[in-house]
Coordinates of C-alpha atoms and ligand atoms in Angstrom, one line a residue:
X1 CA 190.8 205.1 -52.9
X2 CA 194.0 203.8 -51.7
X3 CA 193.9 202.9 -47.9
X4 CA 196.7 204.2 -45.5
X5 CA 196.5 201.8 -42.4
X6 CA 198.3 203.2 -39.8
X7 CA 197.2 201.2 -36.8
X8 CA 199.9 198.5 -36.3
X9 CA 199.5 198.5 -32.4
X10 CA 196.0 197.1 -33.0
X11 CA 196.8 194.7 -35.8
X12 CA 199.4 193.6 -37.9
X13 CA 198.9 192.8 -41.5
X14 CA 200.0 189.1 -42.0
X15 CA 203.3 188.7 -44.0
X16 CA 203.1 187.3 -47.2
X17 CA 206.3 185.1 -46.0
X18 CA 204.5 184.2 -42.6
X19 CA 201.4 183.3 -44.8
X20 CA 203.3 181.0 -47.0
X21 CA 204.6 179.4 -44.2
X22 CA 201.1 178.2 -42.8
X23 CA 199.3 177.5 -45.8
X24 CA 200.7 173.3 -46.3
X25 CA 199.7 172.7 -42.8
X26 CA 195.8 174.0 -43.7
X27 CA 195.4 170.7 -45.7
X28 CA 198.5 168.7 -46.6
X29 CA 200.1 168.5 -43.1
X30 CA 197.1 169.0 -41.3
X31 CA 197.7 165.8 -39.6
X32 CA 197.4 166.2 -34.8
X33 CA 200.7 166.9 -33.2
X34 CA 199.7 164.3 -30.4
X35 CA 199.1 161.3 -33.3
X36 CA 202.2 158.5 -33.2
X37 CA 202.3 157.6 -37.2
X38 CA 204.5 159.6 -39.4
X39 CA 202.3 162.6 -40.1
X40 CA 201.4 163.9 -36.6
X41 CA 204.8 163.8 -35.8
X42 CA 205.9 165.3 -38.3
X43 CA 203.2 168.0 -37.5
X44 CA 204.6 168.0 -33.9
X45 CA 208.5 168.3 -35.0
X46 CA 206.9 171.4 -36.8
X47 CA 205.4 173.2 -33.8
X48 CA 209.0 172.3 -31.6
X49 CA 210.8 174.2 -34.4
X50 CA 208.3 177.0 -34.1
X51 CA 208.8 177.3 -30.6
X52 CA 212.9 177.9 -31.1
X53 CA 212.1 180.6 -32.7
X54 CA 210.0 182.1 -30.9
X55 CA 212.4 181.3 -28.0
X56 CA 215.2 182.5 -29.8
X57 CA 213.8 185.5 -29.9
X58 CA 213.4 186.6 -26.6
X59 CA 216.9 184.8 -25.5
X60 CA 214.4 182.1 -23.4
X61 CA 214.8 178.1 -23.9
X62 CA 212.4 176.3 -26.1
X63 CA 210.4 174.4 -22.7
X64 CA 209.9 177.7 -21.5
X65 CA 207.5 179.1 -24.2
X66 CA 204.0 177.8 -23.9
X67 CA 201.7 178.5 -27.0
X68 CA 198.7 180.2 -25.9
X69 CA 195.5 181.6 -28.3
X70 CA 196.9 185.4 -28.0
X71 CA 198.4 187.9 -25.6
X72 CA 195.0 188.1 -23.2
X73 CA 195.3 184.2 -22.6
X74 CA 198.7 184.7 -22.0
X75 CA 198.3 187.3 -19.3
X76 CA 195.6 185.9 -17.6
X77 CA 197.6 182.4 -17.4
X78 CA 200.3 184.1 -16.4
X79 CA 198.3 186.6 -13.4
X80 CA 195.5 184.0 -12.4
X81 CA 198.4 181.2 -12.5
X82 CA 200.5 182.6 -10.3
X83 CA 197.8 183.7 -7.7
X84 CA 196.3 180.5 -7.4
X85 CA 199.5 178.4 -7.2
X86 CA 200.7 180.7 -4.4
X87 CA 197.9 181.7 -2.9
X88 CA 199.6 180.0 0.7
X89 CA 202.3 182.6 0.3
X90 CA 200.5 185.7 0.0
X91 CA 197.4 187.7 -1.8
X92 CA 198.9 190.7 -2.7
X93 CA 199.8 191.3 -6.7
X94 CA 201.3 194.2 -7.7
X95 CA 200.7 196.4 -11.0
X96 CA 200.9 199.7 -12.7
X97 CA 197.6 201.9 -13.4
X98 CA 198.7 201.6 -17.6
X99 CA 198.1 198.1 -18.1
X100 CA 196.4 196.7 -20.8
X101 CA 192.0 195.0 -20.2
X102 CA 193.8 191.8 -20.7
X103 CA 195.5 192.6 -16.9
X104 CA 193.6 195.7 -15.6
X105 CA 190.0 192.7 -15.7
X106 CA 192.1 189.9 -14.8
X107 CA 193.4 192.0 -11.4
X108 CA 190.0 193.2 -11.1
X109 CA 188.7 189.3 -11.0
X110 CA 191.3 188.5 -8.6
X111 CA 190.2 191.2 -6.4
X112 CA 186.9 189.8 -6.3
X113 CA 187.8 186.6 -5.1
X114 CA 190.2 187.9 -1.9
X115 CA 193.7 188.9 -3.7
X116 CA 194.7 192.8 -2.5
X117 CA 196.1 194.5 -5.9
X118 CA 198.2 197.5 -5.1
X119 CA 197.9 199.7 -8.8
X120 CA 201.0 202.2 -8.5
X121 CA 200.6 205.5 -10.6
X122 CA 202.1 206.7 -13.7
X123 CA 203.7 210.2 -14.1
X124 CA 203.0 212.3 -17.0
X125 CA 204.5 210.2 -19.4
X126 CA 203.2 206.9 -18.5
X127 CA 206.6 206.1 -16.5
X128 CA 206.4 203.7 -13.6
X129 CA 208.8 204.4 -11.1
X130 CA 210.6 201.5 -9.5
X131 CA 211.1 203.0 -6.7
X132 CA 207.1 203.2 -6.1
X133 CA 207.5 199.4 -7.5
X134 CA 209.8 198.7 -4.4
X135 CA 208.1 200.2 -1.8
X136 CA 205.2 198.3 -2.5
X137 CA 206.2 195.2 -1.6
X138 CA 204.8 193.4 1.2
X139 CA 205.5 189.9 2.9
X140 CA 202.5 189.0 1.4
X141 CA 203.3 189.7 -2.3
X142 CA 203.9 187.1 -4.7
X143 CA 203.5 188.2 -8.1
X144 CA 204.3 192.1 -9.8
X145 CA 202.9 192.6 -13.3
X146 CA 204.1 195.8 -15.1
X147 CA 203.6 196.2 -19.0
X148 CA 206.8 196.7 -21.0
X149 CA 205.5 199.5 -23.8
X150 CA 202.3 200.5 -23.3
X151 CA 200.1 200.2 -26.3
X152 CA 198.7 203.4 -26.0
X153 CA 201.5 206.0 -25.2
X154 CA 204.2 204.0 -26.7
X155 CA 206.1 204.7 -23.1
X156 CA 209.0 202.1 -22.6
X157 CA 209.0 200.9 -18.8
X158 CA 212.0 200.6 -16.9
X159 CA 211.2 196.4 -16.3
X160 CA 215.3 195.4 -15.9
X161 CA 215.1 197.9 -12.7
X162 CA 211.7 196.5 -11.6
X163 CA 213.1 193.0 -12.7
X164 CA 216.2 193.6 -10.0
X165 CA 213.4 194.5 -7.1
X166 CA 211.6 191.6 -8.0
X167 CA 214.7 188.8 -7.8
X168 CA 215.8 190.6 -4.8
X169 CA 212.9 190.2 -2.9
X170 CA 212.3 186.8 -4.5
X171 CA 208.8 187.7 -6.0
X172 CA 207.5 186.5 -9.8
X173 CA 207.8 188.9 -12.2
X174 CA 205.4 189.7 -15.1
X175 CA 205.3 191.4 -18.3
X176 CA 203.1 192.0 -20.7
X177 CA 205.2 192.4 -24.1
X178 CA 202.5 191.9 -26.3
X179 CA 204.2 195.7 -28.0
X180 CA 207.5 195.2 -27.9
X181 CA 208.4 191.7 -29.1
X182 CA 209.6 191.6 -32.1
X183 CA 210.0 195.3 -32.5
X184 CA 212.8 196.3 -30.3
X185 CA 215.1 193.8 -28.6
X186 CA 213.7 191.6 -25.7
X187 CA 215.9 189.6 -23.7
X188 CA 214.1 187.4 -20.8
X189 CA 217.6 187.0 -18.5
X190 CA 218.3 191.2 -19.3
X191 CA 214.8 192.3 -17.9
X192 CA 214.9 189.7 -15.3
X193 CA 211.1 188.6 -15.4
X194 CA 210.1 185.2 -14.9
X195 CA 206.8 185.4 -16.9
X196 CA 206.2 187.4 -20.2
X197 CA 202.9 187.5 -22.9
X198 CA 203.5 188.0 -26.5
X199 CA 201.0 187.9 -28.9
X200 CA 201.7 186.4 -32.7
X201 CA 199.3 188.8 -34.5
X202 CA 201.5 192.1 -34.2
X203 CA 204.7 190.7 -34.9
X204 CA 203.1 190.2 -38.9
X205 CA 201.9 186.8 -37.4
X206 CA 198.6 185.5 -37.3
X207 CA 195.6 186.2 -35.0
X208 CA 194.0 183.4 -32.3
X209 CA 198.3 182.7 -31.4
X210 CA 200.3 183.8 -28.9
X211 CA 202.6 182.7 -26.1
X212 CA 203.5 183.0 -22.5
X213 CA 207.5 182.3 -21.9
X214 CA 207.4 180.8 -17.9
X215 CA 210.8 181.0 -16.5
X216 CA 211.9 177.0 -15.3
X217 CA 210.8 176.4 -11.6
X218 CA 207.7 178.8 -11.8
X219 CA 205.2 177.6 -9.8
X220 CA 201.7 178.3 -12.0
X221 CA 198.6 176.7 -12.4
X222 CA 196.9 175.6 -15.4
X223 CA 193.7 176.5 -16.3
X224 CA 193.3 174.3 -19.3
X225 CA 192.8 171.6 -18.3
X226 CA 192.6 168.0 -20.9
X227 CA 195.0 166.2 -23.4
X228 CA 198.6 166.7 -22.5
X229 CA 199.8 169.3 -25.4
X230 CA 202.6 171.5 -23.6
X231 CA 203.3 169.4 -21.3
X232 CA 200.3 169.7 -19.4
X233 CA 200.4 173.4 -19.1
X234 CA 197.7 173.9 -21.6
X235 CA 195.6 171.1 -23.1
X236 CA 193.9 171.2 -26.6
X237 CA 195.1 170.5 -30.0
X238 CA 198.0 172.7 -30.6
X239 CA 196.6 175.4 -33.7
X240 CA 199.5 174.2 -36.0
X241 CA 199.3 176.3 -38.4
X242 CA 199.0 179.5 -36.5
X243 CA 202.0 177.9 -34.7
X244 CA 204.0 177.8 -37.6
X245 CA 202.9 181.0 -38.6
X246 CA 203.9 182.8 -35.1
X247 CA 207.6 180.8 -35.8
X248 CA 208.5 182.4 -39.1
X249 CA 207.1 186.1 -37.9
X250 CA 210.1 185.4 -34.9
X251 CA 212.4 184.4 -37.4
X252 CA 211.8 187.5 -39.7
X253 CA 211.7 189.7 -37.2
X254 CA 215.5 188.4 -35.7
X255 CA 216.4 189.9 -38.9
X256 CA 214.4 192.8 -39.5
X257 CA 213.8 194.0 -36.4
X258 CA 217.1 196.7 -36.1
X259 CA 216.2 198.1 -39.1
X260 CA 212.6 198.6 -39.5
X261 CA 213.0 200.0 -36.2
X262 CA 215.5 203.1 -37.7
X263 CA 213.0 203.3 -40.4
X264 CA 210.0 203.4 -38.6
X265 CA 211.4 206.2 -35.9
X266 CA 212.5 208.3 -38.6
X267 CA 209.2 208.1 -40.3
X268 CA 207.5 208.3 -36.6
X269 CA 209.6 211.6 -35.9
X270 CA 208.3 212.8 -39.6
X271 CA 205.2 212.5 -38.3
X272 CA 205.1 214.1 -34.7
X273 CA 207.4 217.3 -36.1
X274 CA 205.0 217.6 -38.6
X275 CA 201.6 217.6 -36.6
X276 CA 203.2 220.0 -33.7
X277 CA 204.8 222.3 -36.3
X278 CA 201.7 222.6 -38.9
X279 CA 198.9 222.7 -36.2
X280 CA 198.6 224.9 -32.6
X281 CA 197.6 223.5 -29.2
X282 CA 198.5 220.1 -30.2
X283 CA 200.8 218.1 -27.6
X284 CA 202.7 214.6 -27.8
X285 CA 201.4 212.0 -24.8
X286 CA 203.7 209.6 -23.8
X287 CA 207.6 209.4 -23.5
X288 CA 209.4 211.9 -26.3
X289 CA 212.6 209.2 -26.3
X290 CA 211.5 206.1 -24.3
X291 CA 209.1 205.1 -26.7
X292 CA 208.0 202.5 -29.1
X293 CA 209.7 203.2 -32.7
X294 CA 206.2 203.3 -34.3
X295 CA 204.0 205.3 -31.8
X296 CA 202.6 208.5 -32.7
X297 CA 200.0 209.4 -29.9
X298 CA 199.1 213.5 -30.2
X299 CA 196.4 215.2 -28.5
X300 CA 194.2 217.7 -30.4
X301 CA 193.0 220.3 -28.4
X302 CA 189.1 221.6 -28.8
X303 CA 189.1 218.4 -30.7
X304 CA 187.6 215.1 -30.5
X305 CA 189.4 211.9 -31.2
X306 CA 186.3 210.3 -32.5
X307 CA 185.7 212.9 -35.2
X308 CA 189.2 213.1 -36.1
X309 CA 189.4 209.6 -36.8
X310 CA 186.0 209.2 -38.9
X311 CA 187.2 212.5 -41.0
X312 CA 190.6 210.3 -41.7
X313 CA 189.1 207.5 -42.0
X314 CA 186.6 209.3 -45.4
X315 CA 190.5 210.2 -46.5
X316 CA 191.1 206.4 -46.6
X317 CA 193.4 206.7 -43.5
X318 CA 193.0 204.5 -40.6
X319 CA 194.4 205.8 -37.5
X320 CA 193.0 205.2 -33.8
X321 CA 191.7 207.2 -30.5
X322 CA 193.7 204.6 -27.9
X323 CA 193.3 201.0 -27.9
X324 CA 192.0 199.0 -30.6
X325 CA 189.9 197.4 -27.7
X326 CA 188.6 200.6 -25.8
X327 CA 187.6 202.2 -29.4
X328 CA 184.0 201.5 -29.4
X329 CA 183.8 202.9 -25.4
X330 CA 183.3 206.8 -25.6
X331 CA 185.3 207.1 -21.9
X332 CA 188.5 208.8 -21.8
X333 CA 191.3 205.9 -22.0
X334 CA 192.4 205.0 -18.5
X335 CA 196.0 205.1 -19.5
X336 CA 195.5 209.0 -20.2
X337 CA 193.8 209.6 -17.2
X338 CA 196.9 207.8 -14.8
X339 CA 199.1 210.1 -16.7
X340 CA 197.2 213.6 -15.3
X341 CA 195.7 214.3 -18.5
X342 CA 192.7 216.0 -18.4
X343 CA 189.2 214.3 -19.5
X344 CA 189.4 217.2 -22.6
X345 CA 192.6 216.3 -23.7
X346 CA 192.4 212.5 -22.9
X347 CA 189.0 213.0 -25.2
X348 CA 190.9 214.5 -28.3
X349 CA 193.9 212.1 -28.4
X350 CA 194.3 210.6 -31.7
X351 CA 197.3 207.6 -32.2
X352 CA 199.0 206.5 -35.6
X353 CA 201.0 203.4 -35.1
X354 CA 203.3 203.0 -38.1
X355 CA 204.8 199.8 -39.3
X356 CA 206.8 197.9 -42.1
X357 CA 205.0 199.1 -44.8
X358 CA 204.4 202.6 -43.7
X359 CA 206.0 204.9 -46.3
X360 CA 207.5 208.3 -46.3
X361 CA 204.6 209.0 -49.0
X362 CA 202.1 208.2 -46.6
X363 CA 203.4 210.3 -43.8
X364 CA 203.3 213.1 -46.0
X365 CA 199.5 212.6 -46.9
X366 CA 198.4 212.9 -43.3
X367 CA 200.5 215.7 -42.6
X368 CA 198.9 216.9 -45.6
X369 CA 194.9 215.9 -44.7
X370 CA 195.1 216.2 -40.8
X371 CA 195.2 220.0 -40.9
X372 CA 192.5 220.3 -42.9
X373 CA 190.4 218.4 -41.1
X374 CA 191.2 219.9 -37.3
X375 CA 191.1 223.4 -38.8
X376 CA 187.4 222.0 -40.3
X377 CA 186.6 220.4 -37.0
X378 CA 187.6 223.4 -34.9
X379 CA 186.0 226.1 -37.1
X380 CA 182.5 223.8 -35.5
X381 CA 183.8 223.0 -32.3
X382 CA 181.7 223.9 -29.3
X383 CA 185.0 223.2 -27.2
X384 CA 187.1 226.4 -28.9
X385 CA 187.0 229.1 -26.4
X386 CA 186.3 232.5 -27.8
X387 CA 189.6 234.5 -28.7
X388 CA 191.5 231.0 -29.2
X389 CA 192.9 230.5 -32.9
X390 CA 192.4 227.4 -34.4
Ligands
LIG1 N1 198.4 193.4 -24.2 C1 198.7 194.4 -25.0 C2 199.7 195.4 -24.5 C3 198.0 194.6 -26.2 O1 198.3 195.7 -26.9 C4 197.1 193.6 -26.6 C5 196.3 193.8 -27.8 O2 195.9 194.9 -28.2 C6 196.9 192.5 -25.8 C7 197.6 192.4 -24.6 C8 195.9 191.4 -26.2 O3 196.5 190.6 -27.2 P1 195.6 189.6 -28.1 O4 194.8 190.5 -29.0 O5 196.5 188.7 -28.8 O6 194.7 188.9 -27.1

């Protein structure tokens, strides 16, 4: 059976170009980036060229982009770095009730060890509002955190409007962007943060490889602590390869980026028409136009996720209940929830995150397999109130 894998927010595949990239630094250039002879430096000249890029990208300078193992190391560097290095100024962080584990556990370790976290509310499309944002603010606050798309939802967040609260009142700015870099355009200086996670593997980079980009003069701390790789922000060997690899998925995706993203919200809107217009009681979470190009997130009433995706998944068709990380919990995703959804609906939300190779032929086949199975699933469903059509 041929697969249909339509869950780019929870992986990327590698690209075959980002993968051709890596592979002489597996076992010719393999040499450390920290050795003086020829071949370590020529490893090291390889990760600097890497890190343009991925500067490039987001319109930062190279020194500002520290490698990190993924988008969770880079958010907790960026959260628990912050706190700790200004923990004389103040306690309080502020975030949004949407954020990814990678920030929601890392506030919630804070917390435990004396720092006050204000989480602001969402409204029913997963929308900060900066205003909320603003009024928040106390002398005591050093650091606001507020993820750019959510993961979930697809929801764009207004960060340049958050980013002008946060320069005004002269507090560090965070953002996750682990969704959004590389797929629409990201400019450090335009959103005005000072601190921003991206994460290699879904950009068509590799997993274990990421970065945090730490505006010049931040004050963090480093929490891995050793050799002296990134200038003493984070010690151990750099992972050259993965390095590399992160490099050429920045460079494709300066290219690509405009026009995957026409393609894949043509192919996204495809899909939503098609699901509200074939199926009833079936509703669109997040943002209708503030939202990620490839983010299809419907809820399913009478319906659960769960079974939804198991019956695609028999149809060769990988698809997702919320985040690739909650999927094996059977509570309602917390992002759901902040948005006012109710703990049915939040229960029978099923997301398709499209990508590169997402073609119209495979948007037709779940428009064409997804009925079936609801109108299967329905026709059992202990949820379906009497009188209700399928
Ligand atoms: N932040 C967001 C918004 C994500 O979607 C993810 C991954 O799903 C992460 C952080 C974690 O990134 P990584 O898997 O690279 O640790």
């Amino acid at each position: 059976m041929k697969r249909i894998y339509l869950d780019y927010a929870a992986t990327t595949p590698t690209d075959p170009e980002v993968v051709k990239a890596m592979l002489p630094y597996f076992t010719e250039d393999f040499a450390n980036p920290s050795s003086i002879y020829f071949c370590g430096q020529e490893a090291k000249g390889a990760v600097e060229e890497a890190r343009v890029k991925v500067a490039d990208l987001i319109g930062a300078r190279d020194e500002e982009i520290v490698f990190t193992s993924g988008g969770t190391e880079a958010d907790n560097f960026a959260l628990k770095g912050v706190a700790f290095a200004n923990e004389s100024k103040g306690n309080h962080i502020i975030t949004s009730s949407i954020e990814h584990h990678a920030v929601v556990e890392t506030c919630r370790f804070l917390e435990e060890r004396g720092f006050k976290v204000t989480c602001l509310p969402v409204d029913g499309y997963g929308l900060v509002d900066p205003g909320d944002v603003k009024r928040a603010i106390t002398d005591k606050t050093i650091l606001i955190s507020v993820m750019h798309a959510n993961n979930e939802v697809g929801t764009i967040e207004p960060i340049a409007e958050i980013g002008k609260s946060a320069r005004e009142a002269g507090i560090y700015f965070h953002t996750d962007a682990v969704q959004t870099v590389g797929h629409i355009p990201v400019d450090v200086n335009e959103l005005g943060v000072d601190l921003l996670s991206i994460s290699a593997h879904k950009l068509y980079g590799p997993k274990g490889v990421g970065a945090l980009y730490i505006r010049k003069s931040t004050k963090l701390l480093s929490f891995m602590h050793g050799g002296e790789q990134e200038r003493r922000r984070r010690a151990s060997t750099e992972n050259v390869p993965g390095i590399v690899g992160f490099g050429r998925a920045a460079e494709l995706a300066q290219h690509e980026m405009s026009q995957e993203a026409e393609q894949l919200t043509h192919l996204r809107d495809k899909l939503i028409n098609g699901i509200l217009e074939r199926m009833d009681h079936t509703h669109l979470k997040g943002h209708p136009s503030r939202r990620l190009p490839n983010n299809v997130n419907i809820s399913v009433e009478f319906v659960e996720g769960e079974s939804m995706c198991l019956n695609l998944d028999l149809e060769g068709i990988c698809a997702s209940t919320g985040s690739a990380c909650s999927s094996s919990s059977l509570e309602p995703s917390h992002v759901l929830l902040a948005m006012g959804i109710s703990n049915e609906q939040a229960h029978s939300s099923l997301r398709f995150t499209l990508g590169k190779w997402t073609t119209e032929e495979e948007i037709d086949r779940v428009l064409e397999v997804l009925p079936r199975i609801v109108s299967k699933l329905r026709a059992i469903s202990p949820f379906l109130k009497s009188g209700t059509s399928g």
